[in-house]
Amino acid sequence: MLETYSPEEIEERVAKRLQDPDVAAWPNLFRVLNYPKNHEAWFDIVMNEVDGEWYEERNPVTLAPNIDIPVWLQIDQGRGWTMDGTIELYHALNGPKKLDIGPYPPMQSRPFVEEHDKMFRWYEYWLKGIDNGVMDEPSVSVHVEGSRETVTGAQWPPKDVEHRPLHLRPRRALSPEPEPMGAE
């Protein structure tokens, strides 16, 4: 952004962005906007509106169809919107790919620690040419919270999905039967 616009235009755009109370109230964003050369990448991120054209052209899901190299995606449950994005990215990739969804992590956990051995087997195969059986394993592995089991399959979702109607009952319970009492 600093290379695209004149200093006057940057100053004007920064002033406009600082009118957003969510941006102006956060000291880190305020600092990035006032000292853009310290963190140019963050400056570009903060200066562009969320979900605009700038983000879309950099979106991994948008770029994924152009990727034909092997990709191993790993995420732990509980990572909010990144879980949906990871699954969407998996579908958009065209080359060899694997998806590994782990259990809900303990606080401050990082997937690298839990998935170290799997990750290195993947890279040994693709970077060193070592046939270690990683490509014979299912493409998708998902830890099912509550069951403490792992489900695997050749695609996402790893098992066929059975849709069935459920009704919300008192005390937040779900039931296949509707509530026998009327709303009154």
mmCIF file of N, CA and C in Angstrom, residues 92-165:
data_model
loop_
_atom_site.group_PDB
_atom_site.id
_atom_site.type_symbol
_atom_site.label_atom_id
_atom_site.label_comp_id
_atom_site.label_asym_id
_atom_site.label_seq_id
_atom_site.Cartn_x
_atom_site.Cartn_y
_atom_site.Cartn_z
ATOM 1 N N ALA A 92 -10.735 -27.309 -2.042
ATOM 2 C CA ALA A 92 -10.300 -26.501 -3.184
ATOM 3 C C ALA A 92 -8.966 -26.953 -3.775
ATOM 4 N N LEU A 93 -8.171 -27.696 -3.012
ATOM 5 C CA LEU A 93 -6.858 -28.137 -3.494
ATOM 6 C C LEU A 93 -7.000 -29.204 -4.576
ATOM 7 N N ASN A 94 -6.097 -29.167 -5.552
ATOM 8 C CA ASN A 94 -6.144 -30.134 -6.645
ATOM 9 C C ASN A 94 -5.069 -31.209 -6.566
ATOM 10 N N GLY A 95 -3.967 -30.932 -5.916
ATOM 11 C CA GLY A 95 -2.869 -31.887 -5.857
ATOM 12 C C GLY A 95 -3.048 -32.908 -4.751
ATOM 13 N N PRO A 96 -2.017 -33.712 -4.500
ATOM 14 C CA PRO A 96 -2.067 -34.663 -3.381
ATOM 15 C C PRO A 96 -2.290 -33.906 -2.074
ATOM 16 N N LYS A 97 -3.183 -34.441 -1.226
ATOM 17 C CA LYS A 97 -3.538 -33.714 -0.014
ATOM 18 C C LYS A 97 -3.970 -34.660 1.089
ATOM 19 N N LYS A 98 -3.781 -34.178 2.308
ATOM 20 C CA LYS A 98 -4.265 -34.880 3.498
ATOM 21 C C LYS A 98 -4.845 -33.852 4.446
ATOM 22 N N LEU A 99 -5.857 -34.291 5.208
ATOM 23 C CA LEU A 99 -6.508 -33.439 6.207
ATOM 24 C C LEU A 99 -6.529 -34.198 7.518
ATOM 25 N N ASP A 100 -6.000 -33.581 8.548
ATOM 26 C CA ASP A 100 -5.944 -34.199 9.868
ATOM 27 C C ASP A 100 -6.550 -33.224 10.878
ATOM 28 N N ILE A 101 -7.694 -33.602 11.456
ATOM 29 C CA ILE A 101 -8.361 -32.767 12.453
ATOM 30 C C ILE A 101 -8.204 -33.456 13.806
ATOM 31 N N GLY A 102 -7.455 -32.811 14.692
ATOM 32 C CA GLY A 102 -7.149 -33.402 15.987
ATOM 33 C C GLY A 102 -8.160 -33.034 17.056
ATOM 34 N N PRO A 103 -7.948 -33.547 18.270
ATOM 35 C CA PRO A 103 -8.867 -33.252 19.371
ATOM 36 C C PRO A 103 -8.733 -31.810 19.830
ATOM 37 N N TYR A 104 -9.700 -31.401 20.629
ATOM 38 C CA TYR A 104 -9.658 -30.072 21.216
ATOM 39 C C TYR A 104 -8.377 -29.966 22.030
ATOM 40 N N PRO A 105 -7.554 -28.960 21.749
ATOM 41 C CA PRO A 105 -6.227 -28.919 22.386
ATOM 42 C C PRO A 105 -6.262 -28.342 23.791
ATOM 43 N N PRO A 106 -5.255 -28.705 24.600
ATOM 44 C CA PRO A 106 -5.107 -28.027 25.890
ATOM 45 C C PRO A 106 -4.684 -26.583 25.638
ATOM 46 N N MET A 107 -4.837 -25.737 26.615
ATOM 47 C CA MET A 107 -4.476 -24.322 26.451
ATOM 48 C C MET A 107 -3.025 -24.177 25.994
ATOM 49 N N GLN A 108 -2.813 -23.229 25.115
ATOM 50 C CA GLN A 108 -1.493 -22.882 24.591
ATOM 51 C C GLN A 108 -0.808 -24.021 23.837
ATOM 52 N N SER A 109 -1.570 -24.977 23.369
ATOM 53 C CA SER A 109 -1.008 -26.079 22.611
ATOM 54 C C SER A 109 -0.773 -25.641 21.171
ATOM 55 N N ARG A 110 0.168 -26.271 20.525
ATOM 56 C CA ARG A 110 0.423 -26.023 19.115
ATOM 57 C C ARG A 110 0.420 -27.365 18.390
ATOM 58 N N PRO A 111 -0.234 -27.441 17.230
ATOM 59 C CA PRO A 111 -0.336 -28.716 16.515
ATOM 60 C C PRO A 111 1.014 -29.343 16.195
ATOM 61 N N PHE A 112 2.045 -28.533 16.024
ATOM 62 C CA PHE A 112 3.352 -29.073 15.670
ATOM 63 C C PHE A 112 3.800 -30.146 16.658
ATOM 64 N N VAL A 113 3.541 -29.917 17.941
ATOM 65 C CA VAL A 113 3.994 -30.854 18.966
ATOM 66 C C VAL A 113 3.263 -32.189 18.843
ATOM 67 N N GLU A 114 1.937 -32.132 18.762
ATOM 68 C CA GLU A 114 1.145 -33.348 18.725
ATOM 69 C C GLU A 114 1.302 -34.117 17.410
ATOM 70 N N GLU A 115 1.529 -33.394 16.326
ATOM 71 C CA GLU A 115 1.545 -34.019 15.007
ATOM 72 C C GLU A 115 2.940 -34.107 14.392
ATOM 73 N N HIS A 116 3.945 -33.927 15.198
ATOM 74 C CA HIS A 116 5.331 -33.907 14.735
ATOM 75 C C HIS A 116 5.681 -35.121 13.875
ATOM 76 N N ASP A 117 5.391 -36.314 14.372
ATOM 77 C CA ASP A 117 5.784 -37.533 13.651
ATOM 78 C C ASP A 117 5.040 -37.677 12.326
ATOM 79 N N LYS A 118 3.733 -37.399 12.323
ATOM 80 C CA LYS A 118 2.962 -37.486 11.076
ATOM 81 C C LYS A 118 3.482 -36.490 10.049
ATOM 82 N N MET A 119 3.725 -35.288 10.522
ATOM 83 C CA MET A 119 4.173 -34.229 9.622
ATOM 84 C C MET A 119 5.509 -34.594 8.972
ATOM 85 N N PHE A 120 6.428 -35.103 9.764
ATOM 86 C CA PHE A 120 7.733 -35.438 9.202
ATOM 87 C C PHE A 120 7.657 -36.633 8.259
ATOM 88 N N ARG A 121 6.774 -37.574 8.505
ATOM 89 C CA ARG A 121 6.598 -38.691 7.563
ATOM 90 C C ARG A 121 6.108 -38.162 6.218
ATOM 91 N N TRP A 122 5.162 -37.220 6.255
ATOM 92 C CA TRP A 122 4.629 -36.614 5.030
ATOM 93 C C TRP A 122 5.755 -35.942 4.236
ATOM 94 N N TYR A 123 6.557 -35.132 4.929
ATOM 95 C CA TYR A 123 7.628 -34.415 4.243
ATOM 96 C C TYR A 123 8.774 -35.336 3.825
ATOM 97 N N GLU A 124 9.032 -36.389 4.584
ATOM 98 C CA GLU A 124 10.047 -37.361 4.155
ATOM 99 C C GLU A 124 9.644 -37.996 2.828
ATOM 100 N N TYR A 125 8.367 -38.293 2.691
ATOM 101 C CA TYR A 125 7.876 -38.901 1.451
ATOM 102 C C TYR A 125 8.008 -37.929 0.283
ATOM 103 N N TRP A 126 7.516 -36.697 0.445
ATOM 104 C CA TRP A 126 7.458 -35.773 -0.672
ATOM 105 C C TRP A 126 8.764 -35.035 -0.938
ATOM 106 N N LEU A 127 9.574 -34.807 0.076
ATOM 107 C CA LEU A 127 10.817 -34.069 -0.141
ATOM 108 C C LEU A 127 12.035 -34.969 -0.306
ATOM 109 N N LYS A 128 12.027 -36.114 0.386
ATOM 110 C CA LYS A 128 13.184 -36.999 0.325
ATOM 111 C C LYS A 128 12.931 -38.255 -0.497
ATOM 112 N N GLY A 129 11.662 -38.495 -0.853
ATOM 113 C CA GLY A 129 11.341 -39.676 -1.660
ATOM 114 C C GLY A 129 11.368 -40.972 -0.873
ATOM 115 N N ILE A 130 11.235 -40.913 0.444
ATOM 116 C CA ILE A 130 11.257 -42.110 1.281
ATOM 117 C C ILE A 130 9.850 -42.704 1.313
ATOM 118 N N ASP A 131 9.723 -43.941 0.823
ATOM 119 C CA ASP A 131 8.407 -44.590 0.811
ATOM 120 C C ASP A 131 8.146 -45.174 2.193
ATOM 121 N N ASN A 132 7.471 -44.387 3.029
ATOM 122 C CA ASN A 132 7.240 -44.779 4.421
ATOM 123 C C ASN A 132 5.791 -45.171 4.689
ATOM 124 N N GLY A 133 4.980 -45.319 3.638
ATOM 125 C CA GLY A 133 3.597 -45.751 3.790
ATOM 126 C C GLY A 133 2.608 -44.644 4.075
ATOM 127 N N VAL A 134 3.061 -43.401 4.153
ATOM 128 C CA VAL A 134 2.151 -42.306 4.484
ATOM 129 C C VAL A 134 1.068 -42.132 3.421
ATOM 130 N N MET A 135 1.362 -42.465 2.182
ATOM 131 C CA MET A 135 0.364 -42.312 1.118
ATOM 132 C C MET A 135 -0.603 -43.489 1.061
ATOM 133 N N ASP A 136 -0.326 -44.552 1.792
ATOM 134 C CA ASP A 136 -1.250 -45.687 1.861
ATOM 135 C C ASP A 136 -2.329 -45.466 2.918
ATOM 136 N N GLU A 137 -2.140 -44.464 3.752
ATOM 137 C CA GLU A 137 -3.085 -44.161 4.820
ATOM 138 C C GLU A 137 -4.245 -43.329 4.277
ATOM 139 N N PRO A 138 -5.389 -43.329 4.966
ATOM 140 C CA PRO A 138 -6.538 -42.530 4.509
ATOM 141 C C PRO A 138 -6.179 -41.043 4.387
ATOM 142 N N SER A 139 -6.833 -40.364 3.456
ATOM 143 C CA SER A 139 -6.561 -38.941 3.219
ATOM 144 C C SER A 139 -7.089 -38.050 4.334
ATOM 145 N N VAL A 140 -8.141 -38.488 5.017
ATOM 146 C CA VAL A 140 -8.763 -37.665 6.053
ATOM 147 C C VAL A 140 -8.782 -38.427 7.370
ATOM 148 N N SER A 141 -8.394 -37.736 8.430
ATOM 149 C CA SER A 141 -8.419 -38.303 9.779
ATOM 150 C C SER A 141 -9.040 -37.259 10.696
ATOM 151 N N VAL A 142 -10.098 -37.656 11.416
ATOM 152 C CA VAL A 142 -10.825 -36.717 12.275
ATOM 153 C C VAL A 142 -11.044 -37.325 13.655
ATOM 154 N N HIS A 143 -10.617 -36.602 14.677
ATOM 155 C CA HIS A 143 -10.909 -37.004 16.053
ATOM 156 C C HIS A 143 -12.342 -36.572 16.349
ATOM 157 N N VAL A 144 -13.165 -37.505 16.821
ATOM 158 C CA VAL A 144 -14.568 -37.209 17.119
ATOM 159 C C VAL A 144 -14.676 -36.896 18.603
ATOM 160 N N GLU A 145 -14.912 -35.605 18.891
ATOM 161 C CA GLU A 145 -15.031 -35.188 20.289
ATOM 162 C C GLU A 145 -16.190 -35.923 20.953
ATOM 163 N N GLY A 146 -15.999 -36.289 22.203
ATOM 164 C CA GLY A 146 -17.028 -36.992 22.960
ATOM 165 C C GLY A 146 -16.852 -38.491 22.896
ATOM 166 N N SER A 147 -16.437 -39.005 21.738
ATOM 167 C CA SER A 147 -16.265 -40.450 21.598
ATOM 168 C C SER A 147 -14.830 -40.877 21.867
ATOM 169 N N ARG A 148 -13.912 -39.910 21.776
ATOM 170 C CA ARG A 148 -12.470 -40.188 21.932
ATOM 171 C C ARG A 148 -11.980 -41.163 20.864
ATOM 172 N N GLU A 149 -12.647 -41.177 19.714
ATOM 173 C CA GLU A 149 -12.255 -42.045 18.601
ATOM 174 C C GLU A 149 -11.820 -41.196 17.423
ATOM 175 N N THR A 150 -11.080 -41.827 16.528
ATOM 176 C CA THR A 150 -10.664 -41.173 15.298
ATOM 177 C C THR A 150 -11.345 -41.865 14.135
ATOM 178 N N VAL A 151 -11.949 -41.077 13.256
ATOM 179 C CA VAL A 151 -12.611 -41.600 12.067
ATOM 180 C C VAL A 151 -11.749 -41.224 10.872
ATOM 181 N N THR A 152 -11.553 -42.162 9.963
ATOM 182 C CA THR A 152 -10.752 -41.894 8.775
ATOM 183 C C THR A 152 -11.554 -42.169 7.516
ATOM 184 N N GLY A 153 -11.113 -41.586 6.422
ATOM 185 C CA GLY A 153 -11.790 -41.802 5.151
ATOM 186 C C GLY A 153 -10.971 -41.261 3.998
ATOM 187 N N ALA A 154 -11.470 -41.491 2.800
ATOM 188 C CA ALA A 154 -10.774 -41.045 1.591
ATOM 189 C C ALA A 154 -11.142 -39.617 1.205
ATOM 190 N N GLN A 155 -12.181 -39.041 1.823
ATOM 191 C CA GLN A 155 -12.626 -37.689 1.488
ATOM 192 C C GLN A 155 -13.289 -37.068 2.708
ATOM 193 N N TRP A 156 -13.632 -35.768 2.582
ATOM 194 C CA TRP A 156 -14.376 -35.087 3.642
ATOM 195 C C TRP A 156 -15.832 -34.976 3.231
ATOM 196 N N PRO A 157 -16.780 -35.299 4.074
ATOM 197 C CA PRO A 157 -16.610 -35.919 5.394
ATOM 198 C C PRO A 157 -16.181 -37.378 5.249
ATOM 199 N N PRO A 158 -15.465 -37.886 6.243
ATOM 200 C CA PRO A 158 -14.911 -39.238 6.123
ATOM 201 C C PRO A 158 -15.960 -40.348 6.135
ATOM 202 N N LYS A 159 -17.139 -40.075 6.650
ATOM 203 C CA LYS A 159 -18.224 -41.059 6.663
ATOM 204 C C LYS A 159 -19.453 -40.411 6.038
ATOM 205 N N ASP A 160 -20.360 -41.236 5.518
ATOM 206 C CA ASP A 160 -21.607 -40.699 4.995
ATOM 207 C C ASP A 160 -22.358 -39.986 6.108
ATOM 208 N N VAL A 161 -23.017 -38.918 5.754
ATOM 209 C CA VAL A 161 -23.758 -38.113 6.724
ATOM 210 C C VAL A 161 -25.216 -38.549 6.712
ATOM 211 N N GLU A 162 -25.740 -38.791 7.899
ATOM 212 C CA GLU A 162 -27.155 -39.136 8.044
ATOM 213 C C GLU A 162 -27.871 -37.924 8.618
ATOM 214 N N HIS A 163 -28.786 -37.356 7.845
ATOM 215 C CA HIS A 163 -29.539 -36.203 8.316
ATOM 216 C C HIS A 163 -30.835 -36.695 8.952
ATOM 217 N N ARG A 164 -31.153 -36.144 10.118
ATOM 218 C CA ARG A 164 -32.397 -36.520 10.794
ATOM 219 C C ARG A 164 -32.915 -35.317 11.568
ATOM 220 N N PRO A 165 -34.232 -35.156 11.622
ATOM 221 C CA PRO A 165 -34.780 -33.998 12.337
ATOM 222 C C PRO A 165 -34.685 -34.204 13.850
#
